[in-house]
Tab-separated table of C-alpha atoms and ligand atoms in Angstrom:
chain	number	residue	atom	x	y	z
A	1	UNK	CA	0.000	0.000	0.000
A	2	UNK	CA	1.310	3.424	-0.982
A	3	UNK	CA	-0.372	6.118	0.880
A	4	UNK	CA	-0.562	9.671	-0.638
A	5	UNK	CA	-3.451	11.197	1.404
A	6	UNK	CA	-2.063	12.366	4.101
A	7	UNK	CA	-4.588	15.978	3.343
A	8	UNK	CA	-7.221	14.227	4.043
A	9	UNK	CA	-5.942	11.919	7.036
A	10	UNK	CA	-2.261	11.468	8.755
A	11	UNK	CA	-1.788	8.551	11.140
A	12	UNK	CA	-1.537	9.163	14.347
A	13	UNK	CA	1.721	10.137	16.463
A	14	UNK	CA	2.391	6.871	18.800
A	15	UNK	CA	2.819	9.769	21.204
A	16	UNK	CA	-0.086	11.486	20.826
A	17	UNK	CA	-1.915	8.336	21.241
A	18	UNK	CA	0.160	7.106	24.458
A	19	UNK	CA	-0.553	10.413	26.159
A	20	UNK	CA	-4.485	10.132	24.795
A	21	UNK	CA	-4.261	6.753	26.735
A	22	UNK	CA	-2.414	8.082	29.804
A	23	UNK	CA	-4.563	11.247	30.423
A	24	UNK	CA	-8.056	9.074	30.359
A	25	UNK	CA	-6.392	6.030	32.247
A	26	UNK	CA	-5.774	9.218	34.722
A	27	UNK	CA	-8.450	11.680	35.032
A	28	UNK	CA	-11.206	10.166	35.523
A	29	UNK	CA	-13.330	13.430	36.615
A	30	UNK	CA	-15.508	15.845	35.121
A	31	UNK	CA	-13.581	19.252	34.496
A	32	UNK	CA	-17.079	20.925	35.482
A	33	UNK	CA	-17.476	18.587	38.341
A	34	UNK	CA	-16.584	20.515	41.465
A	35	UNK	CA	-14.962	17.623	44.002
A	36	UNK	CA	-11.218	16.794	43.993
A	37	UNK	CA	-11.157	14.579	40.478
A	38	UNK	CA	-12.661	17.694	39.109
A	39	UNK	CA	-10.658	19.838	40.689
A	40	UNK	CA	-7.798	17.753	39.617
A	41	UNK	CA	-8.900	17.403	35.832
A	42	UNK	CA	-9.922	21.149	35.674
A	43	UNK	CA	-6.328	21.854	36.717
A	44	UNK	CA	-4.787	19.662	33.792
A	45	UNK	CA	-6.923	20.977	30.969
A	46	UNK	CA	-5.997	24.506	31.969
A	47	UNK	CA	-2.381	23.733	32.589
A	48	UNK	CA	-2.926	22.115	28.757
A	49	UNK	CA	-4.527	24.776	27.238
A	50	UNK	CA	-1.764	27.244	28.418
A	51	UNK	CA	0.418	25.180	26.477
A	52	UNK	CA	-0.947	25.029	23.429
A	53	UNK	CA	-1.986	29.236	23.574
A	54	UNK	CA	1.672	29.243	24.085
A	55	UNK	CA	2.775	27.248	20.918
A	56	UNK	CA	0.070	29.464	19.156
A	57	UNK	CA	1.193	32.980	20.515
A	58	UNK	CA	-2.418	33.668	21.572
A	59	UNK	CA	-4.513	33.951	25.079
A	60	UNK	CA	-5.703	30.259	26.345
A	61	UNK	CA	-9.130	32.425	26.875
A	62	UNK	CA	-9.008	32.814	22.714
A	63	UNK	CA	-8.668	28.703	22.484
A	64	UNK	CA	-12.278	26.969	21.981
A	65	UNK	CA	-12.735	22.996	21.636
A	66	UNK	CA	-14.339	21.049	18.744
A	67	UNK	CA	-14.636	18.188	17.116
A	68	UNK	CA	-12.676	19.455	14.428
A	69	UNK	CA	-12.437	21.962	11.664
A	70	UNK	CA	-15.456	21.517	10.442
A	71	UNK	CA	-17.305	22.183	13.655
A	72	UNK	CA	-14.854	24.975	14.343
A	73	UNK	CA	-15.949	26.531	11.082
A	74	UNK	CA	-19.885	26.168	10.903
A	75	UNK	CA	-19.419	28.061	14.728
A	76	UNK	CA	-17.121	30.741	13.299
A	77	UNK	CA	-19.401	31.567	10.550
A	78	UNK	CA	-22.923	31.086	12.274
A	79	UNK	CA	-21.524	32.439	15.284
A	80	UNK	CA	-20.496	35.555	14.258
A	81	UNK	CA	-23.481	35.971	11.204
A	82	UNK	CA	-26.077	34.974	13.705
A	83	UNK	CA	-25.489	38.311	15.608
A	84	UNK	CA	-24.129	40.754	13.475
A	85	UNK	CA	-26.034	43.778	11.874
A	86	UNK	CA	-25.815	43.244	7.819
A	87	UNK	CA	-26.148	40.708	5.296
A	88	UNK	CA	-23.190	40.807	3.339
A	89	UNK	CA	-19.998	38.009	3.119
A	90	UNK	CA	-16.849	37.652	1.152
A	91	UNK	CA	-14.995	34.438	0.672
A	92	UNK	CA	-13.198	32.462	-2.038
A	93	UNK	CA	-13.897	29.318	-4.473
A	94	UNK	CA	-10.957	27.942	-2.819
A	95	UNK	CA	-12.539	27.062	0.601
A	96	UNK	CA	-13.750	23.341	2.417
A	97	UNK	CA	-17.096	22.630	2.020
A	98	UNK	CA	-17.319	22.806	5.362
A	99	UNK	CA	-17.043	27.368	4.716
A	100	UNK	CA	-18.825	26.840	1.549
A	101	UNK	CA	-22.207	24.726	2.547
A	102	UNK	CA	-22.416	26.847	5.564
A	103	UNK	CA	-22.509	30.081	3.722
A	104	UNK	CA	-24.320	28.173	1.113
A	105	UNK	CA	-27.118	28.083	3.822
A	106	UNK	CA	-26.650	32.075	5.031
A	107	UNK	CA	-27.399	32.789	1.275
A	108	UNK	CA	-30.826	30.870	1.464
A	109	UNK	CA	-31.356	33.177	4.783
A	110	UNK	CA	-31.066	36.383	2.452
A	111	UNK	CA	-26.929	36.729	2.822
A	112	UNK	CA	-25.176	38.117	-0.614
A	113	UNK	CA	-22.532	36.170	-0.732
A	114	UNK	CA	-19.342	37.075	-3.283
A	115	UNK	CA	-16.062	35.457	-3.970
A	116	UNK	CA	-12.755	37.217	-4.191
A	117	UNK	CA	-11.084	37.274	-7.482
A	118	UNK	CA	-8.034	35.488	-8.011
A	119	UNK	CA	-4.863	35.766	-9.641
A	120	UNK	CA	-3.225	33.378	-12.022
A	121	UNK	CA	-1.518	31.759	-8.795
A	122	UNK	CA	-4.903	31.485	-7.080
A	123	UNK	CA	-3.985	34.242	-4.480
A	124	UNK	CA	-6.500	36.615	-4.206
A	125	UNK	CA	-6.336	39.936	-5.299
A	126	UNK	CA	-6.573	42.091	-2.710
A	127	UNK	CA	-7.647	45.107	-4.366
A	128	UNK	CA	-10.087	43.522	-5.859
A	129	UNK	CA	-11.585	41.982	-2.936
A	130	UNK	CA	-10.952	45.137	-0.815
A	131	UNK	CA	-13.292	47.129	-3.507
A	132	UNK	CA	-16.082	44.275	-2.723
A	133	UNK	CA	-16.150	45.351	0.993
A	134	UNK	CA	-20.106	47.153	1.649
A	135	UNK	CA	-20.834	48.695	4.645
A	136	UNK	CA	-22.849	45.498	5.228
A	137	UNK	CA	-19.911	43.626	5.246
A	138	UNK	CA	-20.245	41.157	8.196
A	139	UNK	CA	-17.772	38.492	7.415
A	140	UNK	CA	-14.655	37.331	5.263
A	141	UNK	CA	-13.794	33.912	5.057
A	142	UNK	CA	-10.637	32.494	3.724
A	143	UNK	CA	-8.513	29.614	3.908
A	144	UNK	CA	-5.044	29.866	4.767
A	145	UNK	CA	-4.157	26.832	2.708
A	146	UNK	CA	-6.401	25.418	0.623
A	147	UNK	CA	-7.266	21.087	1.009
A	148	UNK	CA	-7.158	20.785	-3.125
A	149	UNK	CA	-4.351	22.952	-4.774
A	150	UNK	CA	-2.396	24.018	-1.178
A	151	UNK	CA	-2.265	27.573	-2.154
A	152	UNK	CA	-0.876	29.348	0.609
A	153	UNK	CA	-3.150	33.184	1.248
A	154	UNK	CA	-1.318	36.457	2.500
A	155	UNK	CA	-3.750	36.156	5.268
A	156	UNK	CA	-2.360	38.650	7.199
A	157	UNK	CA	-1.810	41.027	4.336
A	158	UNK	CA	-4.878	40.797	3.289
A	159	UNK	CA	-6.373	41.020	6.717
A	160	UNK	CA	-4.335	44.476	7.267
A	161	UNK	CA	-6.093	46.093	4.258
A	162	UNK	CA	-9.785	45.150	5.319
A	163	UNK	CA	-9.112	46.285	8.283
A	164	UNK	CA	-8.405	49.566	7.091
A	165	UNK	CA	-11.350	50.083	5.648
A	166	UNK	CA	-14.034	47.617	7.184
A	167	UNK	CA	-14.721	46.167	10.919
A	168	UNK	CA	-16.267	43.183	9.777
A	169	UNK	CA	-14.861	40.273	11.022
A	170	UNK	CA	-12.399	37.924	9.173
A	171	UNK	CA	-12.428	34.083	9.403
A	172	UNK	CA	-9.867	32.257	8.830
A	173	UNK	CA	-9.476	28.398	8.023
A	174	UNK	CA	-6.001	27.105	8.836
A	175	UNK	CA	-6.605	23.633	8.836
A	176	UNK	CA	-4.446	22.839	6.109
A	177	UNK	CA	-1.981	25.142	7.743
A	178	UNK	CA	-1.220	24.321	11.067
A	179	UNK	CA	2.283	22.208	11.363
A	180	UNK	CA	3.145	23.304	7.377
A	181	UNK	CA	3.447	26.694	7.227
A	182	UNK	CA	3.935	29.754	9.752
A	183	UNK	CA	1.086	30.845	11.107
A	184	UNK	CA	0.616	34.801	12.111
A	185	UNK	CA	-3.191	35.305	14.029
A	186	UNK	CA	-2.693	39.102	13.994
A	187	UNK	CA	-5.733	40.917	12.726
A	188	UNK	CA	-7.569	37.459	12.206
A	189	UNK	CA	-10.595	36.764	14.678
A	190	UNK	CA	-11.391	33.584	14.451
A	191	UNK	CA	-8.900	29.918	12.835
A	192	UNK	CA	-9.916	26.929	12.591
A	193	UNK	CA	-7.705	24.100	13.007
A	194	UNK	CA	-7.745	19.490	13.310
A	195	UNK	CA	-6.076	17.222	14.836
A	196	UNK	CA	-6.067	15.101	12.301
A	197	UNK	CA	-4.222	16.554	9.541
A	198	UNK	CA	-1.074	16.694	12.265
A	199	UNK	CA	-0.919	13.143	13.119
A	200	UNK	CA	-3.183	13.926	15.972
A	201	UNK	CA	-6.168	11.778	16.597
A	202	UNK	CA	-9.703	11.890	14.840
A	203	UNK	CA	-12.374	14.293	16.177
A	204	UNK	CA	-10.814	16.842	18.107
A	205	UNK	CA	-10.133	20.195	17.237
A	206	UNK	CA	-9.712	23.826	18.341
A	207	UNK	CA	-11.280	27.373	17.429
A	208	UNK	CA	-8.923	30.384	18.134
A	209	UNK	CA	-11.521	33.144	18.757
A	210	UNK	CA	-10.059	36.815	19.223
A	211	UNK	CA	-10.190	38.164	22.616
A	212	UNK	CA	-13.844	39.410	23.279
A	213	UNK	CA	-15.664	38.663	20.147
A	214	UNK	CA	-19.043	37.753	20.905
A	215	UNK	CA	-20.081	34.366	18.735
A	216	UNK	CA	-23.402	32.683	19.244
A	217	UNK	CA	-23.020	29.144	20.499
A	218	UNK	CA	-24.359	26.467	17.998
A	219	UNK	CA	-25.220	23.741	20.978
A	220	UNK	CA	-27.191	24.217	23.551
A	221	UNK	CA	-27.591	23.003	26.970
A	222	UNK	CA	-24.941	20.663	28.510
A	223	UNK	CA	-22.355	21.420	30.929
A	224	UNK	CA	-19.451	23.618	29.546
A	225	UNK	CA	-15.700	25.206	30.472
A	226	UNK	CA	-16.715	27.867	27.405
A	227	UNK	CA	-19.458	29.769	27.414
A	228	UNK	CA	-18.935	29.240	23.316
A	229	UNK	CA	-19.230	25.378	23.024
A	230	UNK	CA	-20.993	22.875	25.518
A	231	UNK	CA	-20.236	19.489	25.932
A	232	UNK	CA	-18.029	18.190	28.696
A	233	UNK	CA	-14.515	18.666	27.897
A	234	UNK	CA	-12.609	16.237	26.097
A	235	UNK	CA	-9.329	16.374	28.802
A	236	UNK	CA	-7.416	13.439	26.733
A	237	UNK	CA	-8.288	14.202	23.580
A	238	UNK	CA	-7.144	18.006	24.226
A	239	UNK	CA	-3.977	16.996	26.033
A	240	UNK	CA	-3.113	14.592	23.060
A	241	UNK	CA	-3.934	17.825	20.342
A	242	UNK	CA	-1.296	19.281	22.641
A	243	UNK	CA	1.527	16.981	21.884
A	244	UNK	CA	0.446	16.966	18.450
A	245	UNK	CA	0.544	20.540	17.753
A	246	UNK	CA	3.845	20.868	19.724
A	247	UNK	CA	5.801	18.301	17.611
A	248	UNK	CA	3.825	19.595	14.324
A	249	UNK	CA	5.488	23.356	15.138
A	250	UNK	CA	8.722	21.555	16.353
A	251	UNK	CA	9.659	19.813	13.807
A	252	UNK	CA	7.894	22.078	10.630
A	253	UNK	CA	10.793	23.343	9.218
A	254	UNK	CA	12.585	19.740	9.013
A	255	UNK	CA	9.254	18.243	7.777
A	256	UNK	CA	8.816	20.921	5.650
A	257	UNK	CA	12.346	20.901	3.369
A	258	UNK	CA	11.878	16.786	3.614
A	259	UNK	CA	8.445	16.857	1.830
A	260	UNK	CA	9.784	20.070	-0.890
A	261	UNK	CA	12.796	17.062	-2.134
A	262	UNK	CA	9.746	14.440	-2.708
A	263	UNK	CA	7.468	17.271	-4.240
A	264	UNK	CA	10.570	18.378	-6.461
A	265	UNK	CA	11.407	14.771	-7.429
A	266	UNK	CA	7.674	13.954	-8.319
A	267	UNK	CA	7.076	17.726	-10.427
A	268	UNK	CA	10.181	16.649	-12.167
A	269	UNK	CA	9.088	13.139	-12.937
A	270	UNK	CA	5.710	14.808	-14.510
A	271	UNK	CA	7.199	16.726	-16.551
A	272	UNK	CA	7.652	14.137	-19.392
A	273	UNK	CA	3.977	13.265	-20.034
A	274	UNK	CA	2.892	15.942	-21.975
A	275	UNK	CA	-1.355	15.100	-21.197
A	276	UNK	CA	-0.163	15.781	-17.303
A	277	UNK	CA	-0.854	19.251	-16.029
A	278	UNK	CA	0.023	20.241	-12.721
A	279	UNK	CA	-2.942	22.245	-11.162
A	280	UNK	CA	-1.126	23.052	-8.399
A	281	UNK	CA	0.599	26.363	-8.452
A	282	UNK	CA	4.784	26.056	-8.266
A	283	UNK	CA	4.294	28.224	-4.844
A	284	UNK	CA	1.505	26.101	-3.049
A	285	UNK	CA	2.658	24.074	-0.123
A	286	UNK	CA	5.092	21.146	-0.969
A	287	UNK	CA	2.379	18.864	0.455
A	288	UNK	CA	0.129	19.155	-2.154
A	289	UNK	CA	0.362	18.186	-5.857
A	290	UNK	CA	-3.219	18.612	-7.750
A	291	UNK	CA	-2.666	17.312	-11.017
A	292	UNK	CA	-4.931	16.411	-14.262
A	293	UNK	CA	-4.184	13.449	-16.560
A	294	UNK	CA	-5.812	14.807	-19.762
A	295	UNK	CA	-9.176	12.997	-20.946
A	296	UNK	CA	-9.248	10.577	-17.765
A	297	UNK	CA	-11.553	11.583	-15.176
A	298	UNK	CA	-10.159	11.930	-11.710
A	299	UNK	CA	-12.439	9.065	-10.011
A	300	UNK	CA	-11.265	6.936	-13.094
A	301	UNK	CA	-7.636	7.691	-12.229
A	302	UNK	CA	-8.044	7.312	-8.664
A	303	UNK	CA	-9.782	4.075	-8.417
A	304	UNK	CA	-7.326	2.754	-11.248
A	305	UNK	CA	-4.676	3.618	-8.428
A	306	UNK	CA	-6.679	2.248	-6.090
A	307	UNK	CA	-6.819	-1.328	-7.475
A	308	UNK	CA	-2.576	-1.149	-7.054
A	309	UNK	CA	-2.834	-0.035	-3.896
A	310	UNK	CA	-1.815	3.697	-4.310
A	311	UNK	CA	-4.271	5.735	-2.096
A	312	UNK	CA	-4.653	9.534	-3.546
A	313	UNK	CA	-7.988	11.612	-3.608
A	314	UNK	CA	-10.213	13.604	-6.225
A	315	UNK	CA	-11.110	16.658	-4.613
A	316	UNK	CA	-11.330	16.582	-0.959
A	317	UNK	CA	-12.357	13.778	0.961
A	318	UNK	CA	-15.215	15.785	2.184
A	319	UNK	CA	-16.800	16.223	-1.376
A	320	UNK	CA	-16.626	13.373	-3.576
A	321	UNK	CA	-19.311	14.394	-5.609
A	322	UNK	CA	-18.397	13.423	-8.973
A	323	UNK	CA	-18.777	17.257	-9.925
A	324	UNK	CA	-15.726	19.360	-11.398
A	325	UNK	CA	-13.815	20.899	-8.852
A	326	UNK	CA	-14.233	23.844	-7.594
A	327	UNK	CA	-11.711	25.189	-6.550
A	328	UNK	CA	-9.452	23.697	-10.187
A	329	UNK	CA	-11.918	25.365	-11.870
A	330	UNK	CA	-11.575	28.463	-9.928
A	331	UNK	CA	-7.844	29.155	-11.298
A	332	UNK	CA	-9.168	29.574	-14.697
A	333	UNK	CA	-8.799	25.911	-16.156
A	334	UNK	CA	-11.702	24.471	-18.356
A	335	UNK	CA	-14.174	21.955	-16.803
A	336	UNK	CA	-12.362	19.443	-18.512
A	337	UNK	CA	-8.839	19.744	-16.671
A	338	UNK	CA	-11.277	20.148	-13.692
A	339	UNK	CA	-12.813	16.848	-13.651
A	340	UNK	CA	-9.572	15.236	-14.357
A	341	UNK	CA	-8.148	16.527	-11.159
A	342	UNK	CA	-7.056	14.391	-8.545
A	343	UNK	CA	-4.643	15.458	-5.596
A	344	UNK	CA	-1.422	13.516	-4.407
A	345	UNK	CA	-0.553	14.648	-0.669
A	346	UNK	CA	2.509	14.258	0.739
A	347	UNK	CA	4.143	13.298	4.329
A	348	UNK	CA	8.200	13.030	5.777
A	349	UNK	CA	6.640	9.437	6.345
A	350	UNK	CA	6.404	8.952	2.505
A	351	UNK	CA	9.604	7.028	1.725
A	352	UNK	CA	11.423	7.237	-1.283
A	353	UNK	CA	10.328	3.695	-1.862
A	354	UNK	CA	6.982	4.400	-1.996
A	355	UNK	CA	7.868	7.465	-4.397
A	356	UNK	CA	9.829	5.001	-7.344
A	357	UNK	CA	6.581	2.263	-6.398
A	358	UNK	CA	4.053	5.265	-7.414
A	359	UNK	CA	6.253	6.353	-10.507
A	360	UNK	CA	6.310	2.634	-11.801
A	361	UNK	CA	1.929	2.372	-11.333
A	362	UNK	CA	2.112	5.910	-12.924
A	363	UNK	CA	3.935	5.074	-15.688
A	364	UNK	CA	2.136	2.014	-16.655
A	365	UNK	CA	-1.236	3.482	-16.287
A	366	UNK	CA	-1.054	6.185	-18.334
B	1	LIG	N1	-10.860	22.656	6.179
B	1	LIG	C1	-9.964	22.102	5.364
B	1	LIG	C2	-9.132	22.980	4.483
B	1	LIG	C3	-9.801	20.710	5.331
B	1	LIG	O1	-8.903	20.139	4.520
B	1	LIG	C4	-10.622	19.912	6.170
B	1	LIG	C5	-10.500	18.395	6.184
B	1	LIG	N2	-10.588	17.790	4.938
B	1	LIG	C6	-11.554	20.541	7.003
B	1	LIG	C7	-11.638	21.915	6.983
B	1	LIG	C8	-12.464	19.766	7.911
B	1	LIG	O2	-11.737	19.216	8.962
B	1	LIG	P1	-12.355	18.097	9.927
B	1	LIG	O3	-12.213	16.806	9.190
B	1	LIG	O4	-11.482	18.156	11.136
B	1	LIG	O5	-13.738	18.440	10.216
């Protein structure tokens, strides 16, 4: 088997999962419950979530637990549209469905949605999109990374000029981000990141939320440490994000330059099929190579890579719904190129092994 998903899943980090297993075997109270194994679990996840606002440079106040990015960005989005005054968003073809089919669902509530232009790279243009701001301008939603092509946004470029001219609030999805890339939260107010795009475990997720923005909690009832999402705390699952996120940040840079070689090696490699097009801009992150096979269908190519056991996806894992991409189509390539896509995502656990194996089912499929 010759996995090249690791976008849509990464396995999980034997010590992320031995302090998952430690922390539960340990704490055995309710954070909210207020007798000593409370007491004593309250302590941890506090002592925890200092940590991590520490690897993020932000308050432990601003840190809110989900279930994952997609939770964190339905809340970010309903949160802050729920109570706002004005009908009126801005985000990009670029973003998860998870940002999409929620703002899908604002438009059917009377929102006007539009999408930031973007440049040949897929960065937007931020003039453009800073001449689409309205004083009913309530929300601007953009992923830092992108799951498909892995373009990488001036996020905090961009955020500088809206906030120039607009105080709506800008949400950010760094999901694809987090343990790839630097990542800068001034002028953002609100992130979303997983655990499981950073060999952490399934499920579990955070929401950075700026200081005292008010969101409107999307669960009610329950028992709750945030006044922003109920459910009893997850202590383990929060304490193994913890160690994820901390070896993620540690060891970026390494990981990073490791997975450039294989994307290098592999952009190289493509270069002598002439039907290949690489969708993915030269500047995207290394991780990510979107890439069309001219006149096969993605879902063709991907279950003919299947049956050798080479694991890659067509769009995001999240949306295989046999329509053109989005977001391919988005950079200005035809529908054609678009349903042809199919993304290979790299890992430092992909071994050069598994690089020559893919080359060799490459070669003799096309
Ligand atoms: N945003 C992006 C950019 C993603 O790639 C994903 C996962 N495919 C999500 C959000 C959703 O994350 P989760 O699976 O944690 O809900």
């Amino acid at each position: 088997m010759i996995y090249l998903d690791y976008t849509a899943n990464t396995p999980v980090d034997s010590e992320v999962l031995n302090k998952f297993v430690e922390v539960e075997n340990k704490f055995i109270g309710n954070p909210n419950s207020n007798h000593q194994e409370g007491k004593k679990a309250k302590e941890e996840l506090a002592k925890i979530t200092e940590n991590i606002a520490s690897l993020l440079n932000v308050e432990p106040s601003e840190i809110i637990y989900t279930s994952g990015a997609s939770e964190s960005n339905n809340l970010a989005i309903k949160g802050i549209t729920d109570i706002s005054q004005g009908n009126h968003i801005i985000t990009t073809k670029l973003e998860h469905s998870s940002v999409f089919a929620p703002i899908e669902e604002l438009k059917k509530k009377g929102f006007v949605v539009d999408y930031a232009p973007l440049d040949k790279d897929g960065k937007i243009n931020i003039s453009q999109l800073i001449k689409l701001i309205r004083p009913d301008t309530v929300l601007i939603a953009i992923c830092l990374v992108d799951g498909e092509l892995g373009i990488i946004q001036p996020i905090n470029k961009i955020a500088e000029e809206i906030k120039k001219v607009s105080d709506c609030k800008i949400h950010i999805d760094g999901t694809q981000a987090l343990g790839k890339i630097k990542i800068d939260f001034k002028n953002i107010d609100t992130m979303s990141f997983s655990a499981h795009k950073i060999y952490g475990l399934n499920g579990s997720g955070i929401l950075f939320k700026r200081g005292h923005l008010k969101l409107n909690p999307q669960i009610s009832g329950g028992m709750s440490s945030s006044l922003y999402r109920s459910g009893t705390p997850t202590l383990s699952l929060n304490s193994a994000f913890y160690v994820a996120v901390k070896k993620a940040i540690e060891n970026q840079d390494k990981r990073f330059s490791d997975v450039l070689e294989k994307n290098k090696n592999l952009r190289e490699f493509f270069k002598q099929f002439p039907k290949v097009k690489i969708n993915s801009p030269q500047n995207a992150v290394p991780h990510i190579i979107n890439l069309s096979v001219e006149g096969i269908k993605g879902s063709v190519f991907q279950r003919k890579l299947d049956s050798y056991g080479v694991c890659v996806s067509v769009k995001s894992a999240c949306s295989s719904d046999g329509l053109p991409s989005r977001a391919v189509t988005a950079l200005g390539n035809s529908e054609r190129t678009a349903l042809s896509s199919w993304r290979i995502s790299l890992s430092h656990l992909t071994t050069w092994e598994e690089i020559e194996q893919f080359k060799e089912i490459f070669v003799k499929l096309v």
